[in-house]
PDB file of N, CA and C in Angstrom:
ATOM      1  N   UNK A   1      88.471-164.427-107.165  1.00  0.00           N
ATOM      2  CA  UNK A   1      87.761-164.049-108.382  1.00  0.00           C
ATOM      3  C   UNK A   1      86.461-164.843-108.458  1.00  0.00           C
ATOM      4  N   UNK A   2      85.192-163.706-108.940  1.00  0.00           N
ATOM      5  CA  UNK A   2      84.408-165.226-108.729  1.00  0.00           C
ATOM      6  C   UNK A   2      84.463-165.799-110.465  1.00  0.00           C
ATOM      7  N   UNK A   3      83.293-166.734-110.425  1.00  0.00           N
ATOM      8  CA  UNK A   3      82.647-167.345-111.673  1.00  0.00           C
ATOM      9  C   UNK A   3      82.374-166.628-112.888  1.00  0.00           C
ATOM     10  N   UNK A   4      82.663-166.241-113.452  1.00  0.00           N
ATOM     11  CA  UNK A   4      82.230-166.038-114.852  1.00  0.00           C
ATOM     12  C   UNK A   4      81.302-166.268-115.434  1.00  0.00           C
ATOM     13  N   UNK A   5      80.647-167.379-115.067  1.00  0.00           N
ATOM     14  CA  UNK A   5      80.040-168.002-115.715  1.00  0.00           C
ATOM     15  C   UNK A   5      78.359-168.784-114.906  1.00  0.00           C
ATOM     16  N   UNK A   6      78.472-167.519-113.763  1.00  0.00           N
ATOM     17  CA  UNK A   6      77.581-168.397-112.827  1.00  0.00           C
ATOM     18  C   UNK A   6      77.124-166.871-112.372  1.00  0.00           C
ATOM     19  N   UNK A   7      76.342-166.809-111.769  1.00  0.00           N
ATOM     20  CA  UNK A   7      75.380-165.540-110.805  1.00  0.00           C
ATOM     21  C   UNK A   7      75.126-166.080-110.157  1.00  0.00           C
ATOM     22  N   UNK A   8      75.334-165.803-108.772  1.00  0.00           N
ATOM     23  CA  UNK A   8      74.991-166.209-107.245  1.00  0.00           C
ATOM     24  C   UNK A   8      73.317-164.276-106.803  1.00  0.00           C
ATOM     25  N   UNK A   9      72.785-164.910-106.749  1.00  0.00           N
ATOM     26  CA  UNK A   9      72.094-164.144-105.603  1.00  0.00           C
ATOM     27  C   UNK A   9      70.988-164.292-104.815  1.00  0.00           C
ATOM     28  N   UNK A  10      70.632-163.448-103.988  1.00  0.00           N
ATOM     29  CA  UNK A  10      69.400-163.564-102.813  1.00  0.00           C
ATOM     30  C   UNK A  10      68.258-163.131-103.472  1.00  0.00           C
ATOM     31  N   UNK A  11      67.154-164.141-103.516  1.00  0.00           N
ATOM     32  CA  UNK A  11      65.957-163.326-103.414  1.00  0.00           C
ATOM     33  C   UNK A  11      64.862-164.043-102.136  1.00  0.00           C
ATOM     34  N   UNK A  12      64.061-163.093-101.812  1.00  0.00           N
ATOM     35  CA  UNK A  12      63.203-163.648-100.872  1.00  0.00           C
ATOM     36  C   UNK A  12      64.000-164.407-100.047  1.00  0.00           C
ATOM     37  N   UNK A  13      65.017-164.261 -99.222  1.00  0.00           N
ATOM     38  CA  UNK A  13      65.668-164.558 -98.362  1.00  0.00           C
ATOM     39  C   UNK A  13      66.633-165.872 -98.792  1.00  0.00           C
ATOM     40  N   UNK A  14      66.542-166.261 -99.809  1.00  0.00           N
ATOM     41  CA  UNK A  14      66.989-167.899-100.280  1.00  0.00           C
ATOM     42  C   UNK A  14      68.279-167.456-101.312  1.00  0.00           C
ATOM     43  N   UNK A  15      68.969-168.476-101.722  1.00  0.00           N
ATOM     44  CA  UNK A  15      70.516-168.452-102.431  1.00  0.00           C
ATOM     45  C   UNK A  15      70.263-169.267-103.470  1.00  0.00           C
ATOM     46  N   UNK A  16      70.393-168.493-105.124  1.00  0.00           N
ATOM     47  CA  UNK A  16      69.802-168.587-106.300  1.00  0.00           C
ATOM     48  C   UNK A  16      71.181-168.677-106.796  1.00  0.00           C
ATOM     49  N   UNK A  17      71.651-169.878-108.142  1.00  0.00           N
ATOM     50  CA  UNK A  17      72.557-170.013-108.657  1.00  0.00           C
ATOM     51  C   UNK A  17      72.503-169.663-109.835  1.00  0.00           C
ATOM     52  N   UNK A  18      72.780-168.723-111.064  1.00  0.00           N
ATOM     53  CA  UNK A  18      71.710-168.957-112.535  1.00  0.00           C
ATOM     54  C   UNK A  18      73.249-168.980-113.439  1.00  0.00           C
ATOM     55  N   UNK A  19      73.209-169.284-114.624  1.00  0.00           N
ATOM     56  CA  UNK A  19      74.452-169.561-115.754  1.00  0.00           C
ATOM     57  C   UNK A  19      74.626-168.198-116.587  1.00  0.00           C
ATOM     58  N   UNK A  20      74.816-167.748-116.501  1.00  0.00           N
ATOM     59  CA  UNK A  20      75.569-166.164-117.376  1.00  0.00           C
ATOM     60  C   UNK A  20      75.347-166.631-118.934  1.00  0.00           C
ATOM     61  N   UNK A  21      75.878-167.744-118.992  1.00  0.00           N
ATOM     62  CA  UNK A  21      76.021-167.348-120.683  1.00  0.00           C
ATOM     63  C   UNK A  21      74.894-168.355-121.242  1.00  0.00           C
ATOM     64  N   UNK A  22      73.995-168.801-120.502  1.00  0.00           N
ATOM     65  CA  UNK A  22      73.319-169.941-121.128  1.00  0.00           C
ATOM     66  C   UNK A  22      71.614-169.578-120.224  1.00  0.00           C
ATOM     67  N   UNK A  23      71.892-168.399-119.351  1.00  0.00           N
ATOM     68  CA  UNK A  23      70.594-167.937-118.610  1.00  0.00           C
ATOM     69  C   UNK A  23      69.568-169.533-118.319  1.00  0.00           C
ATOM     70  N   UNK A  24      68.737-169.034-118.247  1.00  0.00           N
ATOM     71  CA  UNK A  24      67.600-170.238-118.074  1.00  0.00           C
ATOM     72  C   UNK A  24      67.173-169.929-116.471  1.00  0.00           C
ATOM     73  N   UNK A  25      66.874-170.985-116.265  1.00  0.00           N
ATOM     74  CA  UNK A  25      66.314-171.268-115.165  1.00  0.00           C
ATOM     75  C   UNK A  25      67.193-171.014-113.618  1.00  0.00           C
ATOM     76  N   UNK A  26      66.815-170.150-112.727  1.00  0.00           N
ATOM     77  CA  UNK A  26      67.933-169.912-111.413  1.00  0.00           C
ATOM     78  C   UNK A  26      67.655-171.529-110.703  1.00  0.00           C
ATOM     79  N   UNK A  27      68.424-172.188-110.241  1.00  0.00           N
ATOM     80  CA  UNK A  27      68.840-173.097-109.292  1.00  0.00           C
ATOM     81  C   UNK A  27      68.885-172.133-107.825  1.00  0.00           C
ATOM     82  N   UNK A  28      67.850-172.663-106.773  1.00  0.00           N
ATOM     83  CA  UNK A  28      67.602-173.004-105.492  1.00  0.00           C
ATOM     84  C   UNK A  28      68.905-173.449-104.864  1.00  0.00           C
ATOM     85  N   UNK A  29      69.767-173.057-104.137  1.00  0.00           N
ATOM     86  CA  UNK A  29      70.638-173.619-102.955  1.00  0.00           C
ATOM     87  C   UNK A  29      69.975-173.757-101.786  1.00  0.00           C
ATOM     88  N   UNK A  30      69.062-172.739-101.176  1.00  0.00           N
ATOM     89  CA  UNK A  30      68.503-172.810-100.207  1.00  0.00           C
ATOM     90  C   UNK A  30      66.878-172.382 -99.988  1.00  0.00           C
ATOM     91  N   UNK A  31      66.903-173.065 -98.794  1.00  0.00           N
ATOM     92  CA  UNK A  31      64.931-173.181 -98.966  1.00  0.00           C
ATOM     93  C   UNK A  31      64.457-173.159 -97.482  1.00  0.00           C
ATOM     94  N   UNK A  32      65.266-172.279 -96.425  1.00  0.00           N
ATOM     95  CA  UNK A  32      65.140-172.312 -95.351  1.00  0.00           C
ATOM     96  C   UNK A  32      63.712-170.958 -94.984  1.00  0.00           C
ATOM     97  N   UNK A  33      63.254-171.178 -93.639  1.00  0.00           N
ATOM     98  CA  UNK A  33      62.520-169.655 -93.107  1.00  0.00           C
ATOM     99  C   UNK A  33      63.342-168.775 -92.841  1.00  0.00           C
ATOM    100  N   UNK A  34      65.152-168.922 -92.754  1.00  0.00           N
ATOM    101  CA  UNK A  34      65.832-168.179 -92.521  1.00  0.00           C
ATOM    102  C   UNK A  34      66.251-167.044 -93.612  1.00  0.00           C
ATOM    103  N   UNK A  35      67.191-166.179 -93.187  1.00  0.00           N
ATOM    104  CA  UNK A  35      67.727-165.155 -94.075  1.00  0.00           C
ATOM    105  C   UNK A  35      69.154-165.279 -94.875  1.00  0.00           C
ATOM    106  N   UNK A  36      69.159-165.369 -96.222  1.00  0.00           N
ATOM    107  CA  UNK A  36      70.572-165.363 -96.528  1.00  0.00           C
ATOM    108  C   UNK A  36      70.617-164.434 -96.998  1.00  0.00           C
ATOM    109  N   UNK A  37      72.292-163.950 -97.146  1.00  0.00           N
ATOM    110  CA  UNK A  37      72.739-162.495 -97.585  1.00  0.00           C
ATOM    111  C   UNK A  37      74.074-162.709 -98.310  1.00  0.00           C
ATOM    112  N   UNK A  38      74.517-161.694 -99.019  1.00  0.00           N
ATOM    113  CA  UNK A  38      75.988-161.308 -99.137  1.00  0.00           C
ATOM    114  C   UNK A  38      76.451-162.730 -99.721  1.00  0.00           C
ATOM    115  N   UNK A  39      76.262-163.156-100.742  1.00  0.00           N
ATOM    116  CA  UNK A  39      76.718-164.140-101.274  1.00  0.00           C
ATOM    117  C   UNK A  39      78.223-163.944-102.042  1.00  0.00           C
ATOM    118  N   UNK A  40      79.187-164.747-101.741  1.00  0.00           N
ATOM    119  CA  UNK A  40      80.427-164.333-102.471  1.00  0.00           C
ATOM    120  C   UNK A  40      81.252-165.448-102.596  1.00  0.00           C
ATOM    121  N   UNK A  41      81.225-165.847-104.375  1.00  0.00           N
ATOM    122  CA  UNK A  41      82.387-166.430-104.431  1.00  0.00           C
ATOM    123  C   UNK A  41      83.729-167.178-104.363  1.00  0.00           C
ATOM    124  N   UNK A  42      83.906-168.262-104.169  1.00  0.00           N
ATOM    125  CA  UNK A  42      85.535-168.388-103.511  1.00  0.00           C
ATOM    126  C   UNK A  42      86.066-168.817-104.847  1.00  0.00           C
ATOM    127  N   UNK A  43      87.797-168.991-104.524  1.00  0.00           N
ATOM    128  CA  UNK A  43      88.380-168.472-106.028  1.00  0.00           C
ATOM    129  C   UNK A  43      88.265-169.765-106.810  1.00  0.00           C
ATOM    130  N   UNK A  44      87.912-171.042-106.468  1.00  0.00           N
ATOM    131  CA  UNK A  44      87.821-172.193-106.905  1.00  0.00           C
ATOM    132  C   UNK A  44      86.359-172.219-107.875  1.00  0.00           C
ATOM    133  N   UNK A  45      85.736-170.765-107.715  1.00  0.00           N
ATOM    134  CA  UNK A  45      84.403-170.578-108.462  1.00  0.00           C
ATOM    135  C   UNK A  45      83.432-171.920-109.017  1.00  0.00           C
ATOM    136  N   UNK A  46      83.625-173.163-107.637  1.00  0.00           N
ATOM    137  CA  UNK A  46      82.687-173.876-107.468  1.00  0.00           C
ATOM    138  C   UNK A  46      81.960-173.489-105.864  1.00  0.00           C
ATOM    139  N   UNK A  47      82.364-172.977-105.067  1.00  0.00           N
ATOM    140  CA  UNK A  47      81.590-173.046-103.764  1.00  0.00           C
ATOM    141  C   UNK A  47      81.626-171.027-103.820  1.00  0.00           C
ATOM    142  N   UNK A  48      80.896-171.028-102.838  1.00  0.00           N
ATOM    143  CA  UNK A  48      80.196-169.485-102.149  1.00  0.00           C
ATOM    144  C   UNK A  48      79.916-169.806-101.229  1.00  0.00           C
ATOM    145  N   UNK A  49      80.411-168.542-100.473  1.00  0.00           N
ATOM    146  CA  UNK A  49      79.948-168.176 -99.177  1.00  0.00           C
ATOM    147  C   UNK A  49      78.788-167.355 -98.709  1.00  0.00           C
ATOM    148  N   UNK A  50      78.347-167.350 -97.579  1.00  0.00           N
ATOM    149  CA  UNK A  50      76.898-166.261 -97.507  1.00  0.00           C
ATOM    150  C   UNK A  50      76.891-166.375 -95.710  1.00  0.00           C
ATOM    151  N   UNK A  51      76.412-165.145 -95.680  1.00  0.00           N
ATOM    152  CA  UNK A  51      76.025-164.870 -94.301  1.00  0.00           C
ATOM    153  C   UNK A  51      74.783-165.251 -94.061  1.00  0.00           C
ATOM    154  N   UNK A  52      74.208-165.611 -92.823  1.00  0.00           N
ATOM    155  CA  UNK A  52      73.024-166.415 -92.736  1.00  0.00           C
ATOM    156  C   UNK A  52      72.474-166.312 -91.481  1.00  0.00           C
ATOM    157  N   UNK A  53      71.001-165.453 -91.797  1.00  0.00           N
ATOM    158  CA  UNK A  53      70.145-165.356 -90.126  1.00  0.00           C
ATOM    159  C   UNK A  53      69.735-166.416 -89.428  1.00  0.00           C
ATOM    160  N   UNK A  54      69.930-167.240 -88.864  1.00  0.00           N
ATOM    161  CA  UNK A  54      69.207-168.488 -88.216  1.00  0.00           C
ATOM    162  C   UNK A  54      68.587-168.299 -87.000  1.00  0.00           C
ATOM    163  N   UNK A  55      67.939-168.010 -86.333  1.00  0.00           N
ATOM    164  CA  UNK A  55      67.768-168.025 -85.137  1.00  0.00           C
ATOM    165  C   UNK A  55      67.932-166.404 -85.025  1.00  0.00           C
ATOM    166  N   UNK A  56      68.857-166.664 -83.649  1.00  0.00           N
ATOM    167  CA  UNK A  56      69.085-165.067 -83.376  1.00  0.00           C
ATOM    168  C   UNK A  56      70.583-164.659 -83.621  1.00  0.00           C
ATOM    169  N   UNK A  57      70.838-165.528 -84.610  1.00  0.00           N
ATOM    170  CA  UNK A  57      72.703-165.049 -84.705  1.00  0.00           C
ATOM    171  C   UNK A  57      73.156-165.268 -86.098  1.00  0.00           C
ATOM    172  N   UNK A  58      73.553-164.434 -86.733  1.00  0.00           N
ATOM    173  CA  UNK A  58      74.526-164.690 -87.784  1.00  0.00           C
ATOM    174  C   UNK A  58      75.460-165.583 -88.141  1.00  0.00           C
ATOM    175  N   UNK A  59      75.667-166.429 -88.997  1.00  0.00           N
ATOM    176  CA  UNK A  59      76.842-167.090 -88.979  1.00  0.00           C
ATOM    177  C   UNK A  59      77.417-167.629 -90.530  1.00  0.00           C
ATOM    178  N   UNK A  60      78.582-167.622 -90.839  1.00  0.00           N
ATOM    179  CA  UNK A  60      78.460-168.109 -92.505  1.00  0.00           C
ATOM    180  C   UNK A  60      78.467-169.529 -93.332  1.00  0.00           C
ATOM    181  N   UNK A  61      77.907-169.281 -94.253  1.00  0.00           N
ATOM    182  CA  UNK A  61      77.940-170.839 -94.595  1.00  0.00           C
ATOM    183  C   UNK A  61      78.596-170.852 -95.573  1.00  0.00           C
ATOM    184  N   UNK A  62      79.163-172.185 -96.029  1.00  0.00           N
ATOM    185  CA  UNK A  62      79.744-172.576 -97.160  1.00  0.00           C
ATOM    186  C   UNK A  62      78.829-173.251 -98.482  1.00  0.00           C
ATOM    187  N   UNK A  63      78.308-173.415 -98.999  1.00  0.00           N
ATOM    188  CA  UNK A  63      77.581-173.665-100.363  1.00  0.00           C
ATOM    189  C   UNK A  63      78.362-174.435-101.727  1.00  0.00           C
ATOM    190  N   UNK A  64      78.416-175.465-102.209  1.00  0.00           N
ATOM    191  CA  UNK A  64      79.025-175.965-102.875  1.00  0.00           C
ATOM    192  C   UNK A  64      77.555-175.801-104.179  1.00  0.00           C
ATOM    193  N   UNK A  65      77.821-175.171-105.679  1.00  0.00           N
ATOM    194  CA  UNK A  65      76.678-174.819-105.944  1.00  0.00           C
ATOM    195  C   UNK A  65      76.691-176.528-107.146  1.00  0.00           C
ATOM    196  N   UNK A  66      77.348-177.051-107.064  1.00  0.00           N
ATOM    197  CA  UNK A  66      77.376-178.468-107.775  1.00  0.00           C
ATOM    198  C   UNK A  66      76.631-179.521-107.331  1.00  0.00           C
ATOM    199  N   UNK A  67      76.680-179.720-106.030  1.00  0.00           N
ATOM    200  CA  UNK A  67      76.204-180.719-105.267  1.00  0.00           C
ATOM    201  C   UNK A  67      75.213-179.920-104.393  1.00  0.00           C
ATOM    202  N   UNK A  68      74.903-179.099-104.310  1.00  0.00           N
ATOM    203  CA  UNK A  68      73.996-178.003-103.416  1.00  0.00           C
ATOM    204  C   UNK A  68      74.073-178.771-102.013  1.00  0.00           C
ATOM    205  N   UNK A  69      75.425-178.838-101.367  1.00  0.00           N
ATOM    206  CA  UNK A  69      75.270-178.891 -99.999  1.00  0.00           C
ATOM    207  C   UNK A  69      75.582-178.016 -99.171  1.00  0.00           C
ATOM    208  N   UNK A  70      75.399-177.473 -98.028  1.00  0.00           N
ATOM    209  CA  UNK A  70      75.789-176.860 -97.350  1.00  0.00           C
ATOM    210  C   UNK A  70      76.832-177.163 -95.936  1.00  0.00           C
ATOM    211  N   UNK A  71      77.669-176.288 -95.466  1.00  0.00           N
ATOM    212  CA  UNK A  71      78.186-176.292 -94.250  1.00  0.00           C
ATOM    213  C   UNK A  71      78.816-174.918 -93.503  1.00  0.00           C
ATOM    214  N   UNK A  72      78.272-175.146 -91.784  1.00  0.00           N
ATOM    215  CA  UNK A  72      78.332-174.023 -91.326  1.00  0.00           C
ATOM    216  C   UNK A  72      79.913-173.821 -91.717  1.00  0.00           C
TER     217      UNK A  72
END
């Protein structure tokens, strides 16, 4: 299930966090030349996943949107 209370999405290739019930300002996860996509949720509706162009290969990452870290 995701967040309730959170919106995950892509713009301009980067992974945007924003608050549903309190809107404001989107939070930056990522700030690469690469491509992110398909952002989704995990049921702990603190981390998301996303598919991610790097180079010449796809691969997914993990996103913790609290601490904005990442791992492949």
């Amino acid at each position: 299930a995701s967040d309730t209370r959170k919106a995950a999405f892509i713009a301009r290739g980067d992974l945007y966090v924003v608050g549903t019930r309190e809107g404001g300002e989107a939070t930056r996860l990522t700030n690469t030349p690469d491509v992110d996509a398909e952002p989704a949720w995990l049921p702990d509706g603190r981390r998301l996943v996303t598919a991610s162009l790097r180079g010449t290969a796809w691969n997914l990452y993990l996103h913790d949107a609290a601490s904005r870290t990442e791992r492949a």
